[in-house]
Tab-separated table of C-alpha atoms and ligand atoms in Angstrom:
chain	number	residue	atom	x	y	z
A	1	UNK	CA	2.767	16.691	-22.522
A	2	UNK	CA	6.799	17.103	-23.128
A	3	UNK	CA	9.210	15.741	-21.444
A	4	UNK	CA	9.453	14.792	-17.566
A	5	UNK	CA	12.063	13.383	-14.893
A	6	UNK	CA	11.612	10.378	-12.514
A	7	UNK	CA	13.764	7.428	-11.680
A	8	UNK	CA	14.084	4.460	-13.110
A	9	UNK	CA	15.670	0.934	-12.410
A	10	UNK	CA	16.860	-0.423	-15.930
A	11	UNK	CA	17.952	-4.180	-14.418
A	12	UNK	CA	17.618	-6.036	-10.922
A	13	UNK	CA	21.330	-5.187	-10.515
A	14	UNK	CA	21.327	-1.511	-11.349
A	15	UNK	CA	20.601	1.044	-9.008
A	16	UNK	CA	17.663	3.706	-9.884
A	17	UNK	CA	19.079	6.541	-12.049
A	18	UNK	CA	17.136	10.027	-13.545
A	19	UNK	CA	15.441	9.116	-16.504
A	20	UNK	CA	14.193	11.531	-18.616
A	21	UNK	CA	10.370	10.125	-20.714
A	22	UNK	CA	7.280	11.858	-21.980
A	23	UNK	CA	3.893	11.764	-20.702
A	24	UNK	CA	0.957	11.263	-22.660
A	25	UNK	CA	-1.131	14.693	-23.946
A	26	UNK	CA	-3.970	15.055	-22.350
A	27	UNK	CA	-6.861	12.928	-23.313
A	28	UNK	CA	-10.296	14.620	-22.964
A	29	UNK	CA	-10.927	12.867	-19.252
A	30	UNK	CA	-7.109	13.098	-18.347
A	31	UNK	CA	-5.544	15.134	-15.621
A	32	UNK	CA	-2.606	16.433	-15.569
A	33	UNK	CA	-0.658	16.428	-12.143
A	34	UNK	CA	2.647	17.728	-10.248
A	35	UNK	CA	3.818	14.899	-8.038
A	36	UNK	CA	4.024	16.362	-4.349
A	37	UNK	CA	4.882	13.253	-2.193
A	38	UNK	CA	5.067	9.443	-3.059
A	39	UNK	CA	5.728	6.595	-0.904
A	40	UNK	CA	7.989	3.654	-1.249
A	41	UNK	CA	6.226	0.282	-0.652
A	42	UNK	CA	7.889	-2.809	-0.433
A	43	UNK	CA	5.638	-3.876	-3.965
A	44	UNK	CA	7.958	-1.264	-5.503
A	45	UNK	CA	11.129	-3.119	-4.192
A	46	UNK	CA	9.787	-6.808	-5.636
A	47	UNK	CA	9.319	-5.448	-8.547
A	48	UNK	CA	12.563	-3.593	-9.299
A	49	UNK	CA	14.340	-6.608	-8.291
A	50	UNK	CA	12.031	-8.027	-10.800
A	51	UNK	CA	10.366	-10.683	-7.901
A	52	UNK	CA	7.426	-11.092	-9.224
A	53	UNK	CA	9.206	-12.317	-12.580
A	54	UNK	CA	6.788	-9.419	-14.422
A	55	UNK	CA	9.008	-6.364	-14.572
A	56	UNK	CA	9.226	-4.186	-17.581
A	57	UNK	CA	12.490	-2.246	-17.459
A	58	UNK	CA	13.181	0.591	-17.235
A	59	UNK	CA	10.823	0.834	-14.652
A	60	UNK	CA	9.563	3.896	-12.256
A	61	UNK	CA	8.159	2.493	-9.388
A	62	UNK	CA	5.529	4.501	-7.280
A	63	UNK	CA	1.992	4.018	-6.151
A	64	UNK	CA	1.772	6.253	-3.267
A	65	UNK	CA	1.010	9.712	-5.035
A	66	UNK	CA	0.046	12.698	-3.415
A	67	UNK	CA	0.100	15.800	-5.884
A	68	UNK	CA	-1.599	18.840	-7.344
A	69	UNK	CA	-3.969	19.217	-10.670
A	70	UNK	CA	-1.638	21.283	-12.973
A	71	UNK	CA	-4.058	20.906	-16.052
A	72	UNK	CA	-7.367	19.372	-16.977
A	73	UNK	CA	-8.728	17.628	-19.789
A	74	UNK	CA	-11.388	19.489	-21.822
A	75	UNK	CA	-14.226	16.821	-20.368
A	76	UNK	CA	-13.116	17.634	-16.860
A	77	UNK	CA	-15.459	19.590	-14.451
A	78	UNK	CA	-15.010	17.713	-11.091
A	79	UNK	CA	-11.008	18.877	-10.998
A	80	UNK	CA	-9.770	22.290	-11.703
A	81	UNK	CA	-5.682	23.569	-11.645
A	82	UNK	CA	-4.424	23.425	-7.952
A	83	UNK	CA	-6.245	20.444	-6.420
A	84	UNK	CA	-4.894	18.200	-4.013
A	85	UNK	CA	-4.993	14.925	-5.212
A	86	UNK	CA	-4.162	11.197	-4.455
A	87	UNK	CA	-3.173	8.218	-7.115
A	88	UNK	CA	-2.820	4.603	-6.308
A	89	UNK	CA	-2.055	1.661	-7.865
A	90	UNK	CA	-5.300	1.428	-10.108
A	91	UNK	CA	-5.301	3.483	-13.070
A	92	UNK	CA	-7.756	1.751	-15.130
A	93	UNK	CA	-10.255	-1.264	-15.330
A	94	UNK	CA	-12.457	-2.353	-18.006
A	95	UNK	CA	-15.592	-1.136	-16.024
A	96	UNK	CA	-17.946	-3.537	-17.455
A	97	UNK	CA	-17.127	-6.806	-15.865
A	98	UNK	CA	-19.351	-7.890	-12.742
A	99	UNK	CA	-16.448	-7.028	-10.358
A	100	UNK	CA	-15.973	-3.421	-11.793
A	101	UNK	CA	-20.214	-3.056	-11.759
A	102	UNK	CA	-19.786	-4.288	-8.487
A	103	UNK	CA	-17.010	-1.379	-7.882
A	104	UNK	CA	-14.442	-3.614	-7.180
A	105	UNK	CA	-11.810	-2.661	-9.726
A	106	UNK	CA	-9.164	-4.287	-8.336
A	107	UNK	CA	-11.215	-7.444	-8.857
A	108	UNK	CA	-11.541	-6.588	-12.855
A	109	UNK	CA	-11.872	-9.885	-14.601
A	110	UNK	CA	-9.680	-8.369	-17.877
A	111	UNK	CA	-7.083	-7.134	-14.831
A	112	UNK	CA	-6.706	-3.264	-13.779
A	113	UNK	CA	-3.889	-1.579	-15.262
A	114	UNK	CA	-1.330	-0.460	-12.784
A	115	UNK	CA	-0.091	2.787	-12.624
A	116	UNK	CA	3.352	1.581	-13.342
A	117	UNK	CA	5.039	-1.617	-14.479
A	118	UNK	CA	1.813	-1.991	-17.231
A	119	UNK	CA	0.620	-1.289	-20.296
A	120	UNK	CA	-1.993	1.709	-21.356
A	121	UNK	CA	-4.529	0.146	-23.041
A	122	UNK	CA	-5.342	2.002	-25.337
A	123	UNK	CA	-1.901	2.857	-27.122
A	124	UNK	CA	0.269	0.517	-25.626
A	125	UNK	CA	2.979	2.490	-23.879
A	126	UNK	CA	4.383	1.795	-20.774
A	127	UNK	CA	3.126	3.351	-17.882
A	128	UNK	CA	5.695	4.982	-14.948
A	129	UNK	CA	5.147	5.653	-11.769
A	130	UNK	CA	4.942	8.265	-9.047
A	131	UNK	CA	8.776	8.691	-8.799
A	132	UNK	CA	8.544	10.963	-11.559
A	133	UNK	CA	7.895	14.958	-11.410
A	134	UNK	CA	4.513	14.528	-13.192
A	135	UNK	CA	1.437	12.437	-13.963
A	136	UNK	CA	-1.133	12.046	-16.251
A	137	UNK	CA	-4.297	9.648	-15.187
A	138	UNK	CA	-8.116	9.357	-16.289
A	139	UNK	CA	-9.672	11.781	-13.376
A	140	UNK	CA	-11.926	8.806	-12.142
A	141	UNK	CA	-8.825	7.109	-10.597
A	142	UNK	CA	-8.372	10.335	-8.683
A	143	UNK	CA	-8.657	10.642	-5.401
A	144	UNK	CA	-9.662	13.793	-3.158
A	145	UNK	CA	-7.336	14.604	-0.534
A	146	UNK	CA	-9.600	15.594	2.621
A	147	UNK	CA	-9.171	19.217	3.909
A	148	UNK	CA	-8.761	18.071	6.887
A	149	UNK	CA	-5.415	17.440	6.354
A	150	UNK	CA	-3.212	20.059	6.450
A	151	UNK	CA	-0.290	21.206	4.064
A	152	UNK	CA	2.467	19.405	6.210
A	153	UNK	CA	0.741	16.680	6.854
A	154	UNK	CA	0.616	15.619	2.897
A	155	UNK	CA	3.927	13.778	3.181
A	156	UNK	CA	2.186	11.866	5.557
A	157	UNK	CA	-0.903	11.205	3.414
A	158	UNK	CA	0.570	9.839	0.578
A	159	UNK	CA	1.008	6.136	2.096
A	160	UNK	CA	-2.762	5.751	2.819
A	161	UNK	CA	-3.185	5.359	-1.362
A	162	UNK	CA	-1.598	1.953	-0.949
A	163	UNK	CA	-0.546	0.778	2.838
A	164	UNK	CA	-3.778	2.485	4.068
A	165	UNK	CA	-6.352	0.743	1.515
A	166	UNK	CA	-4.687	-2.554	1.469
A	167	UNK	CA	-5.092	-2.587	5.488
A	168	UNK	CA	-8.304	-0.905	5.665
A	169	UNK	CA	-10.387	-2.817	3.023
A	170	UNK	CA	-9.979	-6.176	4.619
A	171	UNK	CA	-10.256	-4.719	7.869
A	172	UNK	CA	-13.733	-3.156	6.929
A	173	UNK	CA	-15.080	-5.913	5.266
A	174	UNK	CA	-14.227	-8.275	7.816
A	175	UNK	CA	-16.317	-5.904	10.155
A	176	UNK	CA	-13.429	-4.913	12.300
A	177	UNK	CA	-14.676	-2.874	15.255
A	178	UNK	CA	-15.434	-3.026	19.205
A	179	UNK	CA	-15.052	-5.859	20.500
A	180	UNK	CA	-13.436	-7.585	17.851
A	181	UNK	CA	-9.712	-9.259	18.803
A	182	UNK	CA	-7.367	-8.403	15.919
A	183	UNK	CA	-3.981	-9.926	15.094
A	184	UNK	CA	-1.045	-7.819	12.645
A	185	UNK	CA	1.770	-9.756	11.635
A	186	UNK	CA	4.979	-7.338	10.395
A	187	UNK	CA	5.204	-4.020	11.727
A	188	UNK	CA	6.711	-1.935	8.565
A	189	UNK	CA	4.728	0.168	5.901
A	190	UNK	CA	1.476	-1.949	5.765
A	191	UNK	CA	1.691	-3.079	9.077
A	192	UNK	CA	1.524	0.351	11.061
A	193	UNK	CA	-1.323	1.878	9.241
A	194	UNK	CA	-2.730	-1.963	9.935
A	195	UNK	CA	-2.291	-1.481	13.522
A	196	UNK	CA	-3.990	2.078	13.302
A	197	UNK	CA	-6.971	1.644	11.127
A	198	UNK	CA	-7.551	-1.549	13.279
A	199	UNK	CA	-7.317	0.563	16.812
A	200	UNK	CA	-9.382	3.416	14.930
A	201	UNK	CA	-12.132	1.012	13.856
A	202	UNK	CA	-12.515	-0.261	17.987
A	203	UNK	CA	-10.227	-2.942	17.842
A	204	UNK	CA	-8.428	-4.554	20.127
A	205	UNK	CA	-4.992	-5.275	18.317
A	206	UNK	CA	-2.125	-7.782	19.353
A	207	UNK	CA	0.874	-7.082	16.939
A	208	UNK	CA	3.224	-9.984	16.099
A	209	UNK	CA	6.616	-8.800	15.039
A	210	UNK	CA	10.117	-10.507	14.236
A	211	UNK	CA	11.443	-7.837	15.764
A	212	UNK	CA	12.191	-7.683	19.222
A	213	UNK	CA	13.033	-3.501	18.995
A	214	UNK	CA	9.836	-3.236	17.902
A	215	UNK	CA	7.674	-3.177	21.290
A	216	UNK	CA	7.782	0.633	22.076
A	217	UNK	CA	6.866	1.082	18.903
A	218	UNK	CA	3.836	-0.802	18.480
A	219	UNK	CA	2.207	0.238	21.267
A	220	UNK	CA	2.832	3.794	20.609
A	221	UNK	CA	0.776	2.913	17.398
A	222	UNK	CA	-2.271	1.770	19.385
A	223	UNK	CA	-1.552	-2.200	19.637
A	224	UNK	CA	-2.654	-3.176	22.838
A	225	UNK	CA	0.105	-6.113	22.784
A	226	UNK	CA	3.309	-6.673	20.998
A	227	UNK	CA	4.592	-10.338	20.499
A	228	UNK	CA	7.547	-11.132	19.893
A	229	UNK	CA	7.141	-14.350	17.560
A	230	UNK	CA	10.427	-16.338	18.658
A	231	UNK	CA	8.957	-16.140	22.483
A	232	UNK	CA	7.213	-19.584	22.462
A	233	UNK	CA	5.368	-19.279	25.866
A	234	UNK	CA	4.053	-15.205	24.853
A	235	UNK	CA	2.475	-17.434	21.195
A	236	UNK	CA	1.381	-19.889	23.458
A	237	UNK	CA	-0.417	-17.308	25.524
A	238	UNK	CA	-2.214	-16.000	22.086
A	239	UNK	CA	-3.805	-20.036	20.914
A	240	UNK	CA	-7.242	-19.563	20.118
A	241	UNK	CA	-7.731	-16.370	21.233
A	242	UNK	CA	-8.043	-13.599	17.905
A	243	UNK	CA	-11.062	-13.112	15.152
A	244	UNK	CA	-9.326	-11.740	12.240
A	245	UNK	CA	-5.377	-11.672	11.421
A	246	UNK	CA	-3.824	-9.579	8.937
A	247	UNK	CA	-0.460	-11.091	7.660
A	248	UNK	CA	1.566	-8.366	6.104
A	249	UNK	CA	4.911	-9.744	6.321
A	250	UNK	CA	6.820	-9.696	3.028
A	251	UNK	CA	8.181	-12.715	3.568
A	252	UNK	CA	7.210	-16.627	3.588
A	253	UNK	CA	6.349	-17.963	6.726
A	254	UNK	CA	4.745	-20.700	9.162
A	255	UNK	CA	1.194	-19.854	8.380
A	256	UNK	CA	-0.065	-23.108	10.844
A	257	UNK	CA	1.839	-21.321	13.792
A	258	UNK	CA	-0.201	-18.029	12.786
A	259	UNK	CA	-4.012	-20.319	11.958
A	260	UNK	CA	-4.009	-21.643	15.708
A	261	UNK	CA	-4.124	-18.326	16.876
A	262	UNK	CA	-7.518	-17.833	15.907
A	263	UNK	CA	-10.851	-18.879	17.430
A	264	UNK	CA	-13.174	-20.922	15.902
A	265	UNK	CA	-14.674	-19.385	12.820
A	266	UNK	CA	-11.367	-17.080	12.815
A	267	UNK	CA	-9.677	-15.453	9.507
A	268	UNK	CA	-6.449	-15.047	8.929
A	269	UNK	CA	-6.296	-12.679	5.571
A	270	UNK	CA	-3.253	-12.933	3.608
A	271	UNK	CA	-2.247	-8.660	2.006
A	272	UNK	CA	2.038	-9.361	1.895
A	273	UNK	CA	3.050	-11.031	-0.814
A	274	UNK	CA	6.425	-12.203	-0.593
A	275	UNK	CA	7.824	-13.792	-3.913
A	276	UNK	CA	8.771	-17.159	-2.088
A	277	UNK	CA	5.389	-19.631	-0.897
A	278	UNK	CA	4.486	-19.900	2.456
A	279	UNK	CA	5.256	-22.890	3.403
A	280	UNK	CA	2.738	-26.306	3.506
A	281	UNK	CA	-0.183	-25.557	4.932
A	282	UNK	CA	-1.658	-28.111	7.307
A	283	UNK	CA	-5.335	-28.839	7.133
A	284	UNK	CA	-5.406	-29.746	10.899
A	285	UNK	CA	-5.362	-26.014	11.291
A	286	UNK	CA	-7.982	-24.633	9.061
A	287	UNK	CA	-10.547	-27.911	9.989
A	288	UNK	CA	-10.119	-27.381	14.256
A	289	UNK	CA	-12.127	-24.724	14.823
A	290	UNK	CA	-13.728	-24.327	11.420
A	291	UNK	CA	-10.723	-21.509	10.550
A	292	UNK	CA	-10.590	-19.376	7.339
A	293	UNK	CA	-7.339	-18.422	5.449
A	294	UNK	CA	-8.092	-15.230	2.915
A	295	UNK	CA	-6.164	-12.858	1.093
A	296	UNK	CA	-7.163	-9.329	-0.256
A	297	UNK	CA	-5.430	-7.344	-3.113
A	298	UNK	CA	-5.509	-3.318	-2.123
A	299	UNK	CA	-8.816	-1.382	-2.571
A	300	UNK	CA	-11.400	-0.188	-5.145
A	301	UNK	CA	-11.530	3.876	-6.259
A	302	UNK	CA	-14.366	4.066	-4.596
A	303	UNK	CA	-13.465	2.573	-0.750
A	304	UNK	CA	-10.110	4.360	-1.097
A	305	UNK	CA	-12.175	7.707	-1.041
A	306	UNK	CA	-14.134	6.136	1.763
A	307	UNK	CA	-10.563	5.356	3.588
A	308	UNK	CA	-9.150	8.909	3.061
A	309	UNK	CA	-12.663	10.241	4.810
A	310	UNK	CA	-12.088	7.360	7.962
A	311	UNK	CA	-7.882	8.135	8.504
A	312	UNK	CA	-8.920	12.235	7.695
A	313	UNK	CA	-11.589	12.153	10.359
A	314	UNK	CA	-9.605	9.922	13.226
A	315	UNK	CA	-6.307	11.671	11.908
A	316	UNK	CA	-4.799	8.474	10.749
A	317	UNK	CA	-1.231	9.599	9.459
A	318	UNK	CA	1.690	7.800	8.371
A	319	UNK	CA	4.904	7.466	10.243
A	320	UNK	CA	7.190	8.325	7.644
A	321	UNK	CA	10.740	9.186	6.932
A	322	UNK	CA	10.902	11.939	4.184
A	323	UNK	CA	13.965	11.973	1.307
A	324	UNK	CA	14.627	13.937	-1.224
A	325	UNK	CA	14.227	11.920	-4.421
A	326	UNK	CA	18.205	11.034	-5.061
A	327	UNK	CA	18.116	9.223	-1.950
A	328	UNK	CA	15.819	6.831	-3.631
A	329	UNK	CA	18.477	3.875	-3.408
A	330	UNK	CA	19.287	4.125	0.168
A	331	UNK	CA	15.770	4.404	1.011
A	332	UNK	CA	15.540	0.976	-0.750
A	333	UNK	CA	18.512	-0.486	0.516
A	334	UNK	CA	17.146	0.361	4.261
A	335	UNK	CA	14.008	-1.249	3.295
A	336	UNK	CA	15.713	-4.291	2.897
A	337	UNK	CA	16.903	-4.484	5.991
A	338	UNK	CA	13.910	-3.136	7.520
A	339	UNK	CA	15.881	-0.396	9.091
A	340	UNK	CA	12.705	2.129	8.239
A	341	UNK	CA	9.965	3.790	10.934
A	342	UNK	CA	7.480	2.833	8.745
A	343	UNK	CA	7.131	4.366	5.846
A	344	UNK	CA	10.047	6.145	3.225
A	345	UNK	CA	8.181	8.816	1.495
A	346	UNK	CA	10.130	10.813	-1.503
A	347	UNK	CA	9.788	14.477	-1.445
A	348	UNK	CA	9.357	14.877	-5.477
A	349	UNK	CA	8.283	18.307	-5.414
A	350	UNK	CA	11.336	19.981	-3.708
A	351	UNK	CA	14.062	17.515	-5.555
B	401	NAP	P1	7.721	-3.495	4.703
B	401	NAP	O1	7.524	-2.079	5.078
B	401	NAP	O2	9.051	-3.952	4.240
B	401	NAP	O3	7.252	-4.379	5.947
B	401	NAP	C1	7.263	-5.779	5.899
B	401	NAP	C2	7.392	-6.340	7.295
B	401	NAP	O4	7.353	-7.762	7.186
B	401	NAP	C3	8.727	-6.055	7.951
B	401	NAP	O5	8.805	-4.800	8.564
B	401	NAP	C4	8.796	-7.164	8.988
B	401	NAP	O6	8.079	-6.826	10.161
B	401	NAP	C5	8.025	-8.322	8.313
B	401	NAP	N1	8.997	-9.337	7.921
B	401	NAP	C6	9.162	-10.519	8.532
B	401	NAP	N2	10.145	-11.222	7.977
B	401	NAP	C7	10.626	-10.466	6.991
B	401	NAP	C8	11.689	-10.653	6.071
B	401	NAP	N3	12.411	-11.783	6.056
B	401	NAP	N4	11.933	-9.678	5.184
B	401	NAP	C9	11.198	-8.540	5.182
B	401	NAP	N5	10.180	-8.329	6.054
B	401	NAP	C10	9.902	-9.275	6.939
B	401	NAP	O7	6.695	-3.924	3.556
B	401	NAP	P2	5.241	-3.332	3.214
B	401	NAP	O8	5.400	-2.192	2.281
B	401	NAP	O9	4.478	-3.187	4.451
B	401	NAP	O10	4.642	-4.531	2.321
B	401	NAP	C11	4.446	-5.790	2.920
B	401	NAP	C12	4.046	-6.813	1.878
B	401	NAP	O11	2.738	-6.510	1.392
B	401	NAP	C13	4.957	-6.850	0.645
B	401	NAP	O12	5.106	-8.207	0.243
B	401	NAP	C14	4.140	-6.089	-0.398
B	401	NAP	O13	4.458	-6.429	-1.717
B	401	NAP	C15	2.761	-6.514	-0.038
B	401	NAP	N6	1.684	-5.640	-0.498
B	401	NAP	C16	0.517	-6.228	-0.857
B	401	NAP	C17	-0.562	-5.468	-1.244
B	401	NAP	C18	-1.865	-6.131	-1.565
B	401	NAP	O14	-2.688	-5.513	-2.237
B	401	NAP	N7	-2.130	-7.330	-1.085
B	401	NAP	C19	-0.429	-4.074	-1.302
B	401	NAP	C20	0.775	-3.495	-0.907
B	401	NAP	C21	1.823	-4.281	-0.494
B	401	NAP	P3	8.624	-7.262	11.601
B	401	NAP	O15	10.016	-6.723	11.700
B	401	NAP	O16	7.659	-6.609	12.516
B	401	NAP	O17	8.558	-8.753	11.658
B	402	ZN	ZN1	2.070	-0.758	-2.340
């Protein structure tokens, strides 16, 4: 396809630079697409700081990808030049495994390929992310942007393909809705579209937070309560009382003091994945109350469709902070110290 720009960390140490690469020609299913908007999740920031011990430098992060079809492959028919599109983190799957039959790519017994940080599996190169001016994927990992949306809302869009399916798919197959008593832990990226899907669904949604700023802004969100997690008598208060928690912090914690909020038969799902373990788990507070502990890795193709429809028809947005694409490094360094309302989102189109 010629040559493109995105940016790429070469080391844990070194700070993302412009790196110039070429994408793939156009295979007969491919699309070819003009990155709008992508979103910085904090997956992208374990794996440039190589966290996850699995990072292929030089690496362009990016898994949050709103953009427009520039080109199509000659099989295409269900995308023509100037759609709005969405790309998440699965590119590819084997599609003949039980868990891809069963649409559940991200399930795929030979493992999904990733739209960066992985290999193409059919020639071997490496694939790069959204950070990057274009993109070529297989149109079935494409996603249609509602028209509900409007044009400056997009920016806003583009963390739904990974913070909104990663909170939504365990929230929907949990059966989330009226009635139901629903517990977020962390209030960044994940965390706030957590705390709206969960609201949107019926919910009734107590956010716990490590941050004690963090009150006005929770509730604003649509969480009926905001606990502060240091306040022993406001956890107290909580014991036994929530069906279904959603733990999106990205770091290790207590997971007892987080089990003995639920009621009996409760869930607490585990979507963060912070590079340290949690630490030891104590049986006592799984086997009182007949508890659950879960996890759930983002969302197929097909529910990630179903989860643009849901935020597009209760106008589910991000919160987002929008940078031009050489800001890229301070977005990250904010991120560390979660100094971000919630979600950075690089403007690729206009940098
Ligand atoms: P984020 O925006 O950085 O938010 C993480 C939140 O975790 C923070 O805002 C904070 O909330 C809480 N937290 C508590 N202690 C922390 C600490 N020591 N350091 C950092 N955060 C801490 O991250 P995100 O993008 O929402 O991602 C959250 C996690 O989910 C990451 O581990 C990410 O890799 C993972 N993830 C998993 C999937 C999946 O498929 N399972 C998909 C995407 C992301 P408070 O200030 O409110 O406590
Ligand atoms: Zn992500």
């Amino acid at each position: 396809m010629g040559q493109t720009l995105g940016y790429a960390a070469k080391s844990t140490t070194t700070p993302l630079e412009l790196f110039s690469f070429e994408r793939r020609e156009l295979r007969e299913m491919d699309i070819l697409i003009d990155v709008l908007f992508c979103g910085i999740c904090h997956s992208d920031l374990h794996v440039i700081k190589n966290e996850w011990k699995n990072t292929i430098y030089p690496v362009i992060p990016g898994h949050e990808i709103v953009g427009r079809v520039q080109k199509v492959g000659s099989g295409v028919s269900s995308f023509q030049q100037g759609d709005l599109v969405g790309v998440g983190c699965i590119i590819g799957s084997c599609q003949s495994c039980d868990n891809c039959k069963d649409h559940l790519e991200q399930y795929c017994d030979k493992g999904f390929t990733l739209v960066f940080n992985s290999k193409d599996p059919k020639d071997g190169s490496i694939n790069y992310g959204g950070f990057s001016k274009q993109l070529v994927v297989d149109k079935s990992v494409a996603l249609k942007i509602p028209k509900e949306f409007k044009e400056e809302e997009l920016p806003r869009v583009a963390p739904l393909l990974c913070a909104g399916i990663t909170t939504y798919s365990p929230l929907k197959n949990r059966k989330v809705g009226p009635g139901s008593r629903v517990g977020i832990i962390g209030l960044g990226g994940l965390g706030h579209m957590g705390i709206m899907i969960a609201a949107a669904m019926g919910a009734h949604v107590t956010l716990f937070t490590t941050s004690s700023d963090k009150r006005e802004g929770g509730k604003s969100l649509g969480a009926n309560e905001v606990v502060c997690v240091t306040d022993a008598a406001r956890m107290n208060s909580c014991l036994g009382t929530l069906d279904f928690i959603l733990n999106t912090a990205a770091a290790s914690l207590d997971l007892n003091k987080y089990l003995r909020l639920l009621k009996r038969d409760g869930t607490m799902c585990l979507v963060g994945l912070p590079p340290i373990p949690h630490g030891a788990l104590s049986a006592d507070s799984l086997i009182n109350k007949r508890r659950s502990l879960a996890g759930s890795l983002i969302g197929s193709i097909k529910e990630t469709q179903e989860m643009l429809d849901f935020c597009a028809k209760h106008h589910v947005l991000a919160h987002i902070e929008l940078l031009p694409m050489d800001r890229v490094n301070e977005a990250f360094d904010r991120l560390i110290k979660k100094d971000v309302k919630y979600r950075f989102v690089l403007d690729v189109a206009n940098s």
